[in-house]
Amino acid sequence: MENFNFHVTTDIRFGKDRLDELPTVLNEFGKRVLIVYGGGSIKKNGLYDKVANELKENGNTVFELAGVEPNPRVTTVEKGAEICRQEKVDVILAIGGGSVIDAAKVIAAAAFYQGSAWDLVLERKGFAGPALPLVTILTLAATGSEMNTNAVITNWKTKEKLGTAGPSMLPKASFLDPQNTFTVNQYQTAAGSADIMSHLIENYFNKTEGTDVQDFVAEGIMRAVIKNCPIALKYPDDYDARANLMWASSLALNGLTGNGKQGSWSCHAIEHELSAFYDITHGIGLAIITPRWMEYVLNEQTAGKLAQFARNVFGVEESVDRMAARMGIQKLYDYFKACKIPMTLPEVGIDDEKFSLMAKQAVAHSSIDKNGYVPLDEAAVEEILRQSLVERNFE
Ligand code: NZQ
Ligand code: ZN
């Protein structure tokens, strides 16, 4: 296991009907609040009104940035930063999924920066500047953004989707009320769950040895997602199913299963290019790529860990590692399919036209060619994309 720090100070307010605590949380930072939200789901389900009432009674001065896109654009971030500077905003309140929270993080940082917000994204993992305090109300279980320092922003002009991260972007507090996810539709529920699975899988398949705690915790969270996602798909207002998915979202990407390891995430590097060029839903792209990637990296050295995944996550009983590994990949594929996720690229409108360009960018924007679980060069990425064009059987 590698050395690591674990200092995740987000004040998590998990559970039902806790919005009456919002004013006290916000008052710690000031009265001038910028609320940031997406395309209107919070207006339809009544959450917007509830928050507006709390802020009104608390005497807040409220500014708004609405319309943050899924795969949030840097142009939207610039608009939010401008409001913060003009109106001397004290605290940002993000209400939404990962896209809204990510946009709010970079708005918070860009508020202190006179140049283009894209410069801050280009600092990637090394953003060290200040940011306005951020409080979040999560409405979709997926990214873990509610409890981590990452933000992923898209520059539509340059066709780049890049992650940045810095300690000042960590949310000060996050309200996690599973009831706020009852209205998430089947497609986004399945996509969000696939994203959670992917975060766990990306951390799990790592070259660092001796990480049993991280790996066994990850196996448990994966089992919880596999159990609860189908329940949430069938019964959207099943509180416990939504609660388990929501807490899994936060724990899958807050360092719990990833710290103490080193190496580059492969499926995310590839998926971010699919989103950058085709604006697809992040979790869907991951569900399509992940089983093909697993098959691609299956070799003598990796068979043992892939077999461990098959046995401990999916209960595969096969004793020969390579065979168990293939059965596990198939089970993951079948699970995504049972969640009604389209499992080929053409189903989400992607053909092979830009494969070589996307492969080039995936390698250029990451270190998968050096630090991947199995290093992937451009040809390897293209091969994984090609395998994603058609339905597959991995056994
Ligand atoms: O915009 P609204 O109207 O709110 O609708 C959204 C959006 O259309 C809808 N939605 C959210 N909550 C809802 C709801 N609909 C009904 N009821 C609710 N309660 O769902 C759609 C998708 O929302 P989005 O925020 O885009 O989804 P998600 O949370 O999956 O975030 C995806 C973004 O996060 C990035 C992804 O790349 C992508 O840009 N990621 C961020 C990470 C991080 N910060 O750590 C890590 C991830 O790996 C990921 O890259
Ligand atoms: Zn993700």
Short mmCIF file of C-alpha atoms and ligand atoms in Angstrom, two decimals:
data_model
loop_
_atom_site.label_atom_id
_atom_site.label_comp_id
_atom_site.label_asym_id
_atom_site.label_seq_id
_atom_site.Cartn_x
_atom_site.Cartn_y
_atom_site.Cartn_z
CA MET A 1 0.00 0.00 0.00
CA GLU A 2 1.23 3.53 -0.82
CA ASN A 3 1.36 6.43 1.65
CA PHE A 4 -1.72 8.64 1.63
CA ASN A 5 -3.64 11.45 3.33
CA PHE A 6 -7.32 11.04 4.05
CA HIS A 7 -8.79 14.42 4.96
CA VAL A 8 -12.34 14.60 3.63
CA THR A 9 -13.98 17.28 5.72
CA THR A 10 -17.35 17.58 3.96
CA ASP A 11 -20.12 17.83 6.56
CA ILE A 12 -22.53 15.15 5.32
CA ARG A 13 -26.17 15.66 6.29
CA PHE A 14 -27.63 12.34 5.21
CA GLY A 15 -31.31 11.46 5.45
CA LYS A 16 -34.91 12.56 5.18
CA ASP A 17 -36.23 16.12 5.36
CA ARG A 18 -33.21 17.92 6.76
CA LEU A 19 -33.49 21.12 4.71
CA ASP A 20 -34.40 23.11 7.83
CA GLU A 21 -30.69 22.74 8.69
CA LEU A 22 -29.67 24.54 5.49
CA PRO A 23 -29.86 28.12 6.84
CA THR A 24 -27.53 27.36 9.76
CA VAL A 25 -25.05 25.69 7.44
CA LEU A 26 -25.10 28.60 4.96
CA ASN A 27 -24.97 31.31 7.64
CA GLU A 28 -21.49 30.15 8.58
CA PHE A 29 -20.28 31.54 5.25
CA GLY A 30 -22.49 34.60 4.67
CA LYS A 31 -25.86 35.77 3.45
CA ARG A 32 -25.26 36.29 -0.28
CA VAL A 33 -25.92 32.97 -1.97
CA LEU A 34 -25.58 31.89 -5.60
CA ILE A 35 -27.78 28.88 -6.30
CA VAL A 36 -26.64 26.79 -9.23
CA TYR A 37 -28.90 24.20 -10.86
CA GLY A 38 -29.54 22.32 -14.08
CA GLY A 39 -32.27 22.11 -16.67
CA GLY A 40 -35.26 22.29 -14.38
CA SER A 41 -35.76 18.91 -12.68
CA ILE A 42 -35.64 20.67 -9.28
CA LYS A 43 -38.48 22.96 -10.34
CA LYS A 44 -40.61 20.01 -11.48
CA ASN A 45 -40.14 17.98 -8.29
CA GLY A 46 -40.63 20.85 -5.87
CA LEU A 47 -37.11 20.95 -4.40
CA TYR A 48 -36.47 24.44 -5.77
CA ASP A 49 -39.50 25.84 -3.92
CA LYS A 50 -38.50 24.19 -0.66
CA VAL A 51 -34.98 25.66 -0.86
CA ALA A 52 -36.30 29.09 -1.91
CA ASN A 53 -38.57 29.15 1.16
CA GLU A 54 -35.73 28.28 3.50
CA LEU A 55 -33.55 31.01 2.02
CA LYS A 56 -36.34 33.57 2.12
CA GLU A 57 -37.11 32.91 5.78
CA ASN A 58 -33.39 33.10 6.52
CA GLY A 59 -33.14 36.55 4.91
CA ASN A 60 -30.61 35.51 2.26
CA THR A 61 -29.87 37.58 -0.81
CA VAL A 62 -30.15 35.04 -3.60
CA PHE A 63 -28.68 34.98 -7.10
CA GLU A 64 -29.27 32.20 -9.59
CA LEU A 65 -27.46 30.35 -12.34
CA ALA A 66 -29.88 27.97 -14.04
CA GLY A 67 -29.37 25.66 -17.00
CA VAL A 68 -26.10 23.90 -16.19
CA GLU A 69 -25.82 21.23 -18.88
CA PRO A 70 -25.09 17.53 -18.35
CA ASN A 71 -21.38 17.51 -19.29
CA PRO A 72 -21.19 21.12 -18.04
CA ARG A 73 -19.68 23.69 -20.36
CA VAL A 74 -16.90 26.09 -19.44
CA THR A 75 -19.01 28.92 -20.94
CA THR A 76 -21.64 28.27 -18.24
CA VAL A 77 -18.94 28.25 -15.58
CA GLU A 78 -17.77 31.69 -16.81
CA LYS A 79 -21.30 33.06 -16.42
CA GLY A 80 -21.50 31.83 -12.83
CA ALA A 81 -18.07 33.24 -11.96
CA GLU A 82 -19.10 36.61 -13.34
CA ILE A 83 -22.19 36.66 -11.08
CA CYS A 84 -19.99 35.83 -8.06
CA ARG A 85 -17.60 38.67 -8.83
CA GLN A 86 -20.29 41.26 -9.66
CA GLU A 87 -22.58 40.42 -6.76
CA LYS A 88 -19.92 39.65 -4.14
CA VAL A 89 -21.38 36.23 -3.47
CA ASP A 90 -20.38 34.66 -0.11
CA VAL A 91 -21.33 31.04 -0.71
CA ILE A 92 -22.47 28.82 -3.59
CA LEU A 93 -25.34 26.37 -3.20
CA ALA A 94 -25.33 23.67 -5.91
CA ILE A 95 -28.59 21.72 -6.28
CA GLY A 96 -28.32 18.80 -8.68
CA GLY A 97 -26.21 15.95 -9.92
CA GLY A 98 -22.52 15.79 -10.70
CA SER A 99 -22.71 18.25 -13.58
CA VAL A 100 -24.21 20.99 -11.43
CA ILE A 101 -21.82 20.34 -8.53
CA ASP A 102 -18.78 20.19 -10.82
CA ALA A 103 -19.75 23.45 -12.52
CA ALA A 104 -20.27 25.06 -9.09
CA LYS A 105 -16.78 23.95 -7.96
CA VAL A 106 -15.05 25.65 -10.87
CA ILE A 107 -17.32 28.70 -10.56
CA ALA A 108 -16.21 28.89 -6.91
CA ALA A 109 -12.56 28.90 -7.96
CA ALA A 110 -12.99 31.13 -11.02
CA ALA A 111 -14.65 33.77 -8.85
CA PHE A 112 -11.15 34.61 -7.57
CA TYR A 113 -9.50 34.46 -10.99
CA GLN A 114 -9.51 37.16 -13.64
CA GLY A 115 -8.54 35.01 -16.63
CA SER A 116 -10.47 32.28 -18.40
CA ALA A 117 -11.98 29.56 -16.20
CA TRP A 118 -10.53 27.04 -18.65
CA ASP A 119 -7.05 27.89 -17.30
CA LEU A 120 -8.15 26.43 -13.96
CA VAL A 121 -9.39 23.25 -15.62
CA LEU A 122 -6.04 22.91 -17.36
CA GLU A 123 -4.35 22.77 -13.94
CA ARG A 124 -5.89 19.28 -13.76
CA LYS A 125 -5.19 17.56 -10.43
CA GLY A 126 -3.02 20.40 -9.21
CA PHE A 127 -5.37 23.32 -8.63
CA ALA A 128 -4.01 25.06 -5.53
CA GLY A 129 -5.86 28.39 -5.57
CA PRO A 130 -8.71 29.61 -3.38
CA ALA A 131 -12.43 29.03 -3.99
CA LEU A 132 -15.68 30.31 -2.53
CA PRO A 133 -17.30 27.94 -0.02
CA LEU A 134 -19.62 25.42 -1.66
CA VAL A 135 -22.64 23.65 -0.16
CA THR A 136 -24.46 21.00 -2.19
CA ILE A 137 -27.87 19.35 -2.27
CA LEU A 138 -27.39 16.13 -4.23
CA THR A 139 -30.23 14.96 -6.49
CA LEU A 140 -28.61 12.06 -8.37
CA ALA A 141 -26.48 9.20 -7.03
CA ALA A 142 -23.52 8.85 -9.36
CA THR A 143 -20.33 10.85 -9.38
CA GLY A 144 -19.31 11.32 -5.75
CA SER A 145 -18.76 15.00 -6.51
CA GLU A 146 -20.72 15.79 -3.34
CA MET A 147 -17.79 14.51 -1.26
CA ASN A 148 -14.66 14.96 -3.35
CA THR A 149 -12.40 17.65 -4.81
CA ASN A 150 -12.92 16.80 -8.50
CA ALA A 151 -14.73 18.66 -11.25
CA VAL A 152 -15.07 17.63 -14.88
CA ILE A 153 -15.74 20.41 -17.37
CA THR A 154 -16.29 20.38 -21.13
CA ASN A 155 -14.92 22.87 -23.63
CA TRP A 156 -17.24 22.33 -26.57
CA LYS A 157 -15.16 24.55 -28.86
CA THR A 158 -11.99 22.48 -28.49
CA LYS A 159 -13.86 19.19 -27.94
CA GLU A 160 -12.11 18.62 -24.63
CA LYS A 161 -13.61 17.20 -21.46
CA LEU A 162 -11.09 17.42 -18.64
CA GLY A 163 -10.97 16.87 -14.92
CA THR A 164 -9.51 19.35 -12.48
CA ALA A 165 -9.21 19.03 -8.71
CA GLY A 166 -8.07 21.00 -5.71
CA PRO A 167 -8.61 21.02 -1.95
CA SER A 168 -10.49 24.32 -1.96
CA MET A 169 -13.18 22.80 -4.22
CA LEU A 170 -14.24 20.18 -1.67
CA PRO A 171 -17.86 20.90 -0.65
CA LYS A 172 -18.08 22.30 2.88
CA ALA A 173 -21.38 20.49 3.43
CA SER A 174 -23.61 18.19 1.38
CA PHE A 175 -27.26 17.39 1.97
CA LEU A 176 -27.96 13.82 0.93
CA ASP A 177 -31.69 13.18 1.09
CA PRO A 178 -32.45 9.99 -0.88
CA GLN A 179 -36.01 11.26 -1.43
CA ASN A 180 -34.53 13.89 -3.76
CA THR A 181 -33.58 11.07 -6.13
CA PHE A 182 -37.07 9.50 -6.39
CA THR A 183 -37.69 11.45 -9.62
CA VAL A 184 -34.49 10.36 -11.37
CA ASN A 185 -35.63 8.41 -14.43
CA GLN A 186 -34.61 4.84 -15.23
CA TYR A 187 -31.93 5.81 -17.73
CA GLN A 188 -30.16 8.21 -15.35
CA THR A 189 -30.59 5.85 -12.38
CA ALA A 190 -28.91 3.06 -14.34
CA ALA A 191 -26.24 5.41 -15.69
CA GLY A 192 -25.50 6.77 -12.21
CA SER A 193 -25.18 3.27 -10.80
CA ALA A 194 -22.85 2.28 -13.64
CA ASP A 195 -20.72 5.32 -12.82
CA ILE A 196 -20.51 4.27 -9.16
CA MET A 197 -19.55 0.74 -10.24
CA SER A 198 -16.92 2.17 -12.55
CA HIS A 199 -15.33 4.32 -9.83
CA LEU A 200 -14.99 1.22 -7.67
CA ILE A 201 -13.70 -0.89 -10.57
CA GLU A 202 -11.15 1.73 -11.66
CA ASN A 203 -9.73 1.81 -8.13
CA TYR A 204 -9.95 -1.96 -7.68
CA PHE A 205 -7.87 -2.89 -10.72
CA ASN A 206 -4.65 -1.20 -9.75
CA LYS A 207 -1.03 -2.25 -9.78
CA THR A 208 -0.42 -1.39 -6.10
CA GLU A 209 -0.32 -4.58 -4.05
CA GLY A 210 -1.54 -5.16 -0.51
CA THR A 211 -4.71 -3.07 -0.52
CA ASP A 212 -7.15 -5.58 0.97
CA VAL A 213 -9.07 -2.97 2.99
CA GLN A 214 -9.72 -0.79 -0.05
CA ASP A 215 -10.52 -3.82 -2.23
CA PHE A 216 -12.82 -5.61 0.19
CA VAL A 217 -14.69 -2.36 0.95
CA ALA A 218 -15.05 -1.83 -2.81
CA GLU A 219 -16.41 -5.37 -3.28
CA GLY A 220 -19.02 -4.70 -0.61
CA ILE A 221 -20.11 -1.38 -2.13
CA MET A 222 -20.30 -3.01 -5.57
CA ARG A 223 -22.57 -5.71 -4.17
CA ALA A 224 -24.77 -3.03 -2.62
CA VAL A 225 -25.09 -1.24 -5.99
CA ILE A 226 -25.82 -4.49 -7.85
CA LYS A 227 -28.55 -5.30 -5.33
CA ASN A 228 -30.14 -1.88 -5.05
CA CYS A 229 -30.06 -0.46 -8.57
CA PRO A 230 -32.62 -2.97 -9.92
CA ILE A 231 -34.89 -2.20 -6.95
CA ALA A 232 -34.68 1.54 -7.60
CA LEU A 233 -35.41 0.92 -11.30
CA LYS A 234 -38.54 -1.03 -10.44
CA TYR A 235 -39.66 1.04 -7.46
CA PRO A 236 -38.30 4.58 -7.96
CA ASP A 237 -39.47 5.71 -4.53
CA ASP A 238 -38.00 2.81 -2.55
CA TYR A 239 -36.23 4.82 0.13
CA ASP A 240 -33.67 2.22 1.18
CA ALA A 241 -32.66 1.38 -2.39
CA ARG A 242 -32.15 5.09 -3.13
CA ALA A 243 -30.37 5.58 0.21
CA ASN A 244 -27.89 2.78 -0.51
CA LEU A 245 -27.17 4.11 -4.00
CA MET A 246 -26.69 7.62 -2.65
CA TRP A 247 -24.23 6.63 0.06
CA ALA A 248 -22.45 4.33 -2.41
CA SER A 249 -22.04 7.33 -4.73
CA SER A 250 -20.20 9.30 -2.05
CA LEU A 251 -18.06 6.45 -0.73
CA ALA A 252 -17.01 5.18 -4.14
CA LEU A 253 -15.04 8.31 -4.95
CA ASN A 254 -14.05 10.08 -1.75
CA GLY A 255 -10.71 8.34 -1.33
CA LEU A 256 -12.00 5.44 0.77
CA THR A 257 -11.30 2.82 -1.90
CA GLY A 258 -8.78 4.76 -3.98
CA ASN A 259 -6.25 6.19 -1.55
CA GLY A 260 -3.08 4.20 -1.02
CA LYS A 261 -3.02 3.21 -4.67
CA GLN A 262 -1.27 4.64 -7.67
CA GLY A 263 -2.13 4.50 -11.30
CA SER A 264 -4.24 5.90 -14.01
CA TRP A 265 -7.94 5.24 -14.61
CA SER A 266 -8.44 3.71 -18.04
CA CYS A 267 -12.20 3.54 -18.71
CA HIS A 268 -12.79 7.14 -17.61
CA ALA A 269 -10.00 8.36 -19.88
CA ILE A 270 -11.73 6.66 -22.83
CA GLU A 271 -15.28 7.65 -21.83
CA HIS A 272 -14.42 11.32 -21.41
CA GLU A 273 -13.51 11.38 -25.10
CA LEU A 274 -16.86 9.80 -26.05
CA SER A 275 -18.64 12.53 -24.07
CA ALA A 276 -16.36 15.27 -25.42
CA PHE A 277 -17.12 14.37 -29.04
CA TYR A 278 -20.67 13.00 -28.78
CA ASP A 279 -22.07 14.51 -25.54
CA ILE A 280 -23.29 11.12 -24.29
CA THR A 281 -24.27 10.29 -20.69
CA HIS A 282 -21.07 9.54 -18.73
CA GLY A 283 -22.30 6.37 -16.94
CA ILE A 284 -23.65 4.85 -20.15
CA GLY A 285 -20.32 5.28 -21.91
CA LEU A 286 -18.58 3.63 -18.95
CA ALA A 287 -20.97 0.67 -18.92
CA ILE A 288 -20.24 0.06 -22.61
CA ILE A 289 -16.45 0.43 -22.31
CA THR A 290 -15.78 -1.37 -19.01
CA PRO A 291 -16.45 -5.04 -19.94
CA ARG A 292 -14.48 -4.63 -23.19
CA TRP A 293 -11.61 -3.04 -21.28
CA MET A 294 -11.67 -5.89 -18.75
CA GLU A 295 -11.42 -8.43 -21.52
CA TYR A 296 -8.61 -6.46 -23.16
CA VAL A 297 -6.52 -6.37 -19.96
CA LEU A 298 -7.09 -10.03 -19.08
CA ASN A 299 -3.70 -11.76 -19.14
CA GLU A 300 -1.57 -14.02 -16.99
CA GLN A 301 -0.75 -11.26 -14.50
CA THR A 302 -4.28 -9.86 -14.19
CA ALA A 303 -6.34 -13.05 -14.27
CA GLY A 304 -6.11 -13.52 -10.49
CA LYS A 305 -7.57 -10.10 -9.67
CA LEU A 306 -10.25 -10.37 -12.34
CA ALA A 307 -11.16 -13.78 -10.92
CA GLN A 308 -11.30 -12.28 -7.40
CA PHE A 309 -13.75 -9.68 -8.75
CA ALA A 310 -15.86 -12.42 -10.35
CA ARG A 311 -15.93 -14.53 -7.20
CA ASN A 312 -16.34 -11.85 -4.53
CA VAL A 313 -18.65 -9.49 -6.40
CA PHE A 314 -20.73 -11.87 -8.52
CA GLY A 315 -20.36 -15.14 -6.61
CA VAL A 316 -18.71 -17.00 -9.50
CA GLU A 317 -17.58 -20.43 -8.27
CA GLU A 318 -15.24 -21.45 -11.10
CA SER A 319 -11.78 -22.39 -9.76
CA VAL A 320 -9.70 -21.69 -12.89
CA ASP A 321 -8.80 -17.98 -12.77
CA ARG A 322 -9.01 -17.19 -16.47
CA MET A 323 -12.38 -18.85 -16.81
CA ALA A 324 -13.69 -17.24 -13.64
CA ALA A 325 -12.45 -13.87 -14.92
CA ARG A 326 -14.38 -14.24 -18.18
CA MET A 327 -17.50 -15.30 -16.29
CA GLY A 328 -17.22 -12.19 -14.11
CA ILE A 329 -16.91 -9.92 -17.15
CA GLN A 330 -19.99 -11.57 -18.65
CA LYS A 331 -21.92 -11.12 -15.42
CA LEU A 332 -21.06 -7.42 -15.32
CA TYR A 333 -22.15 -7.05 -18.96
CA ASP A 334 -25.41 -8.92 -18.31
CA TYR A 335 -26.06 -6.85 -15.20
CA PHE A 336 -25.73 -3.57 -17.13
CA LYS A 337 -27.96 -4.97 -19.85
CA ALA A 338 -30.59 -6.02 -17.31
CA CYS A 339 -30.57 -2.40 -16.09
CA LYS A 340 -31.61 -1.51 -19.68
CA ILE A 341 -28.36 0.22 -20.51
CA PRO A 342 -27.64 0.29 -24.26
CA MET A 343 -24.48 -1.82 -24.43
CA THR A 344 -23.04 -0.88 -27.85
CA LEU A 345 -21.73 2.43 -29.18
CA PRO A 346 -24.05 2.57 -32.23
CA GLU A 347 -27.03 2.49 -29.84
CA VAL A 348 -25.84 5.85 -28.45
CA GLY A 349 -25.13 7.29 -31.88
CA ILE A 350 -21.39 6.57 -32.15
CA ASP A 351 -19.72 4.91 -35.13
CA ASP A 352 -16.03 4.37 -35.89
CA GLU A 353 -15.50 7.69 -37.69
CA LYS A 354 -13.65 9.40 -34.82
CA PHE A 355 -12.10 6.35 -33.16
CA SER A 356 -8.51 7.22 -34.03
CA LEU A 357 -8.92 10.84 -32.98
CA MET A 358 -10.59 9.85 -29.69
CA ALA A 359 -7.91 7.23 -29.02
CA LYS A 360 -5.21 9.82 -29.59
CA GLN A 361 -6.89 12.28 -27.23
CA ALA A 362 -7.54 9.64 -24.55
CA VAL A 363 -3.82 8.92 -24.39
CA ALA A 364 -2.82 12.59 -24.66
CA HIS A 365 -5.20 13.64 -21.83
CA SER A 366 -4.16 10.91 -19.39
CA SER A 367 -1.27 8.64 -18.50
CA ILE A 368 -2.95 5.36 -19.45
CA ASP A 369 -0.07 4.54 -21.78
CA LYS A 370 2.31 4.53 -18.80
CA ASN A 371 0.30 4.03 -15.61
CA GLY A 372 -2.77 2.11 -16.73
CA TYR A 373 -3.56 -1.15 -14.92
CA VAL A 374 -2.33 -2.56 -18.19
CA PRO A 375 -0.76 0.31 -20.17
CA LEU A 376 -2.90 1.27 -23.16
CA ASP A 377 -1.52 2.96 -26.26
CA GLU A 378 -3.65 4.49 -29.01
CA ALA A 379 -3.99 1.17 -30.83
CA ALA A 380 -5.24 -0.49 -27.64
CA VAL A 381 -7.86 2.21 -27.07
CA GLU A 382 -9.01 1.89 -30.68
CA GLU A 383 -9.32 -1.85 -30.26
CA ILE A 384 -11.47 -1.42 -27.11
CA LEU A 385 -13.68 1.06 -29.01
CA ARG A 386 -13.96 -1.36 -31.92
CA GLN A 387 -15.05 -4.15 -29.57
CA SER A 388 -17.75 -1.79 -28.34
CA LEU A 389 -19.44 -1.57 -31.74
CA VAL A 390 -21.25 -4.89 -31.42
CA GLU A 391 -22.87 -7.07 -28.76
CA ARG A 392 -20.35 -9.36 -27.08
CA ASN A 393 -20.11 -12.66 -25.35
CA PHE A 394 -17.09 -12.85 -23.06
CA GLU A 395 -17.23 -16.44 -21.83
O1 NZQ B 1 -30.44 19.27 -15.37
P1 NZQ B 1 -31.59 18.71 -14.63
O2 NZQ B 1 -32.89 19.21 -15.10
O3 NZQ B 1 -31.44 18.78 -13.14
O4 NZQ B 1 -31.64 17.13 -15.04
C1 NZQ B 1 -30.58 16.24 -14.78
C2 NZQ B 1 -29.81 15.85 -16.03
O5 NZQ B 1 -30.60 15.93 -17.17
C3 NZQ B 1 -31.17 14.92 -14.34
N1 NZQ B 1 -31.47 14.90 -12.91
C4 NZQ B 1 -30.63 15.12 -11.88
N2 NZQ B 1 -31.27 14.96 -10.70
C5 NZQ B 1 -32.55 14.65 -11.01
C6 NZQ B 1 -32.68 14.62 -12.40
N3 NZQ B 1 -33.85 14.34 -13.00
C7 NZQ B 1 -34.92 14.08 -12.21
N4 NZQ B 1 -34.87 14.10 -10.87
C8 NZQ B 1 -33.70 14.37 -10.23
N5 NZQ B 1 -33.66 14.33 -8.88
O6 NZQ B 1 -30.21 13.96 -14.67
C9 NZQ B 1 -29.49 14.38 -15.81
C10 NZQ B 1 -28.02 14.10 -15.62
O7 NZQ B 1 -27.50 14.92 -14.60
P2 NZQ B 1 -25.91 15.03 -14.38
O8 NZQ B 1 -25.65 15.95 -13.26
O9 NZQ B 1 -25.25 15.32 -15.68
O10 NZQ B 1 -25.52 13.52 -14.00
P3 NZQ B 1 -24.35 12.96 -13.14
O11 NZQ B 1 -24.57 13.17 -11.69
O12 NZQ B 1 -24.17 11.58 -13.62
O13 NZQ B 1 -23.06 13.84 -13.55
C11 NZQ B 1 -22.34 13.58 -14.71
C12 NZQ B 1 -21.16 14.53 -14.85
O14 NZQ B 1 -20.21 14.38 -13.77
C13 NZQ B 1 -18.90 14.08 -14.32
C14 NZQ B 1 -19.25 13.39 -15.61
O15 NZQ B 1 -18.16 13.32 -16.49
C15 NZQ B 1 -20.39 14.24 -16.13
O16 NZQ B 1 -19.89 15.44 -16.70
N6 NZQ B 1 -18.10 13.32 -13.34
C16 NZQ B 1 -17.71 13.95 -12.23
C17 NZQ B 1 -16.91 13.34 -11.28
C18 NZQ B 1 -16.50 14.01 -10.05
N7 NZQ B 1 -16.80 15.30 -9.88
O17 NZQ B 1 -15.85 13.42 -9.19
C19 NZQ B 1 -16.39 11.99 -11.50
C20 NZQ B 1 -17.12 11.21 -12.52
O18 NZQ B 1 -16.33 10.17 -12.95
C21 NZQ B 1 -17.59 12.01 -13.69
O19 NZQ B 1 -16.58 12.17 -14.66
ZN ZN B 2 -17.33 8.55 -13.40
#
